[in-house]
């Protein structure tokens, strides 16, 4: 030691890496974060961050995610909970496979390397994880249960196969989920996506649409995430209406049955099966040449239009600005007025929604208006427009017009009346539609969980018996996609025997979407070694639902929805005692650099590894929590990192000074007033940090409070303070710091008390000191800060107003203008509005 004060470490002595390692060793040797499945069930809590997708190395986004989760886990432990805080890896999927195609390295090799790197980093960061529960979705011990879950869904009719138009990426030669298609292009490689018909596996998530929607109510989730789920599920109330057409009925779905008198044509999706039934051999006489698209016969026009549509993705179709279509040559009868109306096909009508057919009401629907305008179709308004309104569809409310017995009714009443009439006349009925589609889970790729079914020539599709699981993913050498799964080329693996008749059979060669793997992993953590089931009911009862789930907003829709579905399905089948997996959700904001998303191509990536090598884990963790409200985005700043580093260094310096001092007072004679002020500051900090952490996730302001407390300690040490008081202040600061900077907190607390801070209950503020606590309020005049006042915490608004107006700087700024208004924002500021 070379410091001026004997026994006090200088800044050069500060070696955060040594401190990290010292405490990480203690936690490992002590198994500090392990929890047992015999922990008292009323004292258990489950804190979980979304598991990382293991390709490459962890980035600062991961650091933030796990720093947030770890803060919550520490905080809950200190409140007496046995906290389950596990870790695993989402290990199957395209990136590893694409990497393998590029480099020839087996996906398992690159995945295992990535996992090793993540694991090492998590340990280096000192995240408090129960490592005995670690899982990886690509291990046979895990995917055995993914397959088992698939079989349960299959038995229950919730997994099925059907021919379906799928998004096809010609370059990756694979089917893409809708969400992997961005602006009509493959999310990964940017190729234009085509539509193809393939036999696919689906989970029947649509059967759960209503419950997935309704049960959002009971969840403690950010409103915007609930809204995103709501929109994705997309519930629409309306009715179906049948229009007789040449010996058959065309059924449409509409949310506006009240406008049926204005339906001047029908539109079918081009691939609608009824199209072929209503197409006549020849065009009706006198038909507009624009309606026929120059084709000799309706069948020809339809065929040409269908081909053109097949090249468009669903998204293109939904968003297509130019309304295209052709006349089918057929007519339908409007059931309310007997009018004969033409039937078109157009790609703005989607086969997968409603009935795949619409009644077009150009007067009230802009898409129909555009189409009618393009094709010279009649427009009848059925809702009275406001004065001067013209030239577009009228979508607002108003009394019904041109609508027979509905005339004069408002929209809601007209809807009710027409639905009753349709039902009575047997022309249609009230219905509810959802946007949600069944979950397409087949992937024609290698690196995924094999789907456990075989195809037998005599028995057809046969599920693999549970006692033969797992169906292992074989090692292969050529992963290049060829339109079929690369597994199809593994002849030895594909050829198998039928579990039913023992005859020759072929294995399913599609693998599962990785969203299947990650939609149940949180269950396995509860009981990771169970060999009889994915988890025991007892274990589920003890830990589920998750008290706090933490992750990126990019998973706000699919991952959460799929997990909720799976949870409900397993609960319905008797395998789970809970209906919802994630009781509370927190979504952290993204870290940017110079305002841009970090990416290798931009060369603006901050690697957690470099930060930790330079500053240690606590600075890195504290900094990502200190950058701003953790649910908001924040820009990386190297000076910000330095600031946090200096704060931790100072805390350690003061701690060392106090811990090694044998004097009763430090820095001079103790001043009783200063003593009281410091003890008040401690009470304030305890309350502030506790409040900020209690469901608010305001880690940034909590850390700021600890910086303030540290500054107070510094002042006291210079001006003279009782050693016990400053020791109390510093040990409380260390205690409150544990969730953010666990190594430094452990070090400081141990130096001062000889105890392990993570075993101490969370501090409680001294209420008596809190009451006499004063707060500082900024005083603004017309929004500009002019000075500050100190008032008792419980001061009345009148007293605050008075004090602010008497402040000299305020008086000067007000001058001879008159005070219009005084706004008091409790605990923060006073704004004096003058004019
Ligand atoms: C007549 C009508 C009149 C409509 C009106 C709307 C306004 P949401 O709210 O999204 O459920 N529609 C129905 N099936 C469709 C399909 N397969 N492809 C494209 N559009 C379809 O929308 C329901 C409305 O979207 C339905 O109500 C139908 O147009 C159209 F003033 O029917 B409506
Ligand atoms: Zn068989």
JSON list of C-alpha atoms and ligand atoms in Angstrom, two decimals, residues 454-460 462 497-505, ligand 2:
[
{"chain": "A", "resi": 454, "resn": "UNK", "atom": "CA", "xyz": [-43.04, -42.02, -39.42]},
{"chain": "A", "resi": 455, "resn": "UNK", "atom": "CA", "xyz": [-44.89, -42.80, -42.63]},
{"chain": "A", "resi": 456, "resn": "UNK", "atom": "CA", "xyz": [-45.75, -46.43, -43.22]},
{"chain": "A", "resi": 457, "resn": "UNK", "atom": "CA", "xyz": [-47.00, -47.73, -46.56]},
{"chain": "A", "resi": 458, "resn": "UNK", "atom": "CA", "xyz": [-49.72, -49.78, -44.85]},
{"chain": "A", "resi": 459, "resn": "UNK", "atom": "CA", "xyz": [-50.55, -47.73, -41.74]},
{"chain": "A", "resi": 460, "resn": "UNK", "atom": "CA", "xyz": [-49.97, -44.21, -43.02]},
{"chain": "A", "resi": 462, "resn": "UNK", "atom": "CA", "xyz": [-47.74, -43.21, -37.26]},
{"chain": "A", "resi": 497, "resn": "UNK", "atom": "CA", "xyz": [-39.68, -49.69, -39.25]},
{"chain": "A", "resi": 498, "resn": "UNK", "atom": "CA", "xyz": [-43.29, -48.93, -38.53]},
{"chain": "A", "resi": 499, "resn": "UNK", "atom": "CA", "xyz": [-43.95, -48.97, -34.79]},
{"chain": "A", "resi": 500, "resn": "UNK", "atom": "CA", "xyz": [-47.37, -50.38, -35.62]},
{"chain": "A", "resi": 501, "resn": "UNK", "atom": "CA", "xyz": [-46.87, -53.21, -38.11]},
{"chain": "A", "resi": 502, "resn": "UNK", "atom": "CA", "xyz": [-43.06, -53.41, -38.17]},
{"chain": "A", "resi": 503, "resn": "UNK", "atom": "CA", "xyz": [-43.16, -52.99, -41.95]},
{"chain": "A", "resi": 504, "resn": "UNK", "atom": "CA", "xyz": [-40.83, -50.58, -43.77]},
{"chain": "A", "resi": 505, "resn": "UNK", "atom": "CA", "xyz": [-41.49, -46.93, -43.01]},
{"chain": "B", "resi": 2, "resn": "LIG", "atom": "ZN1", "xyz": [-47.33, -49.79, -40.45]}
]
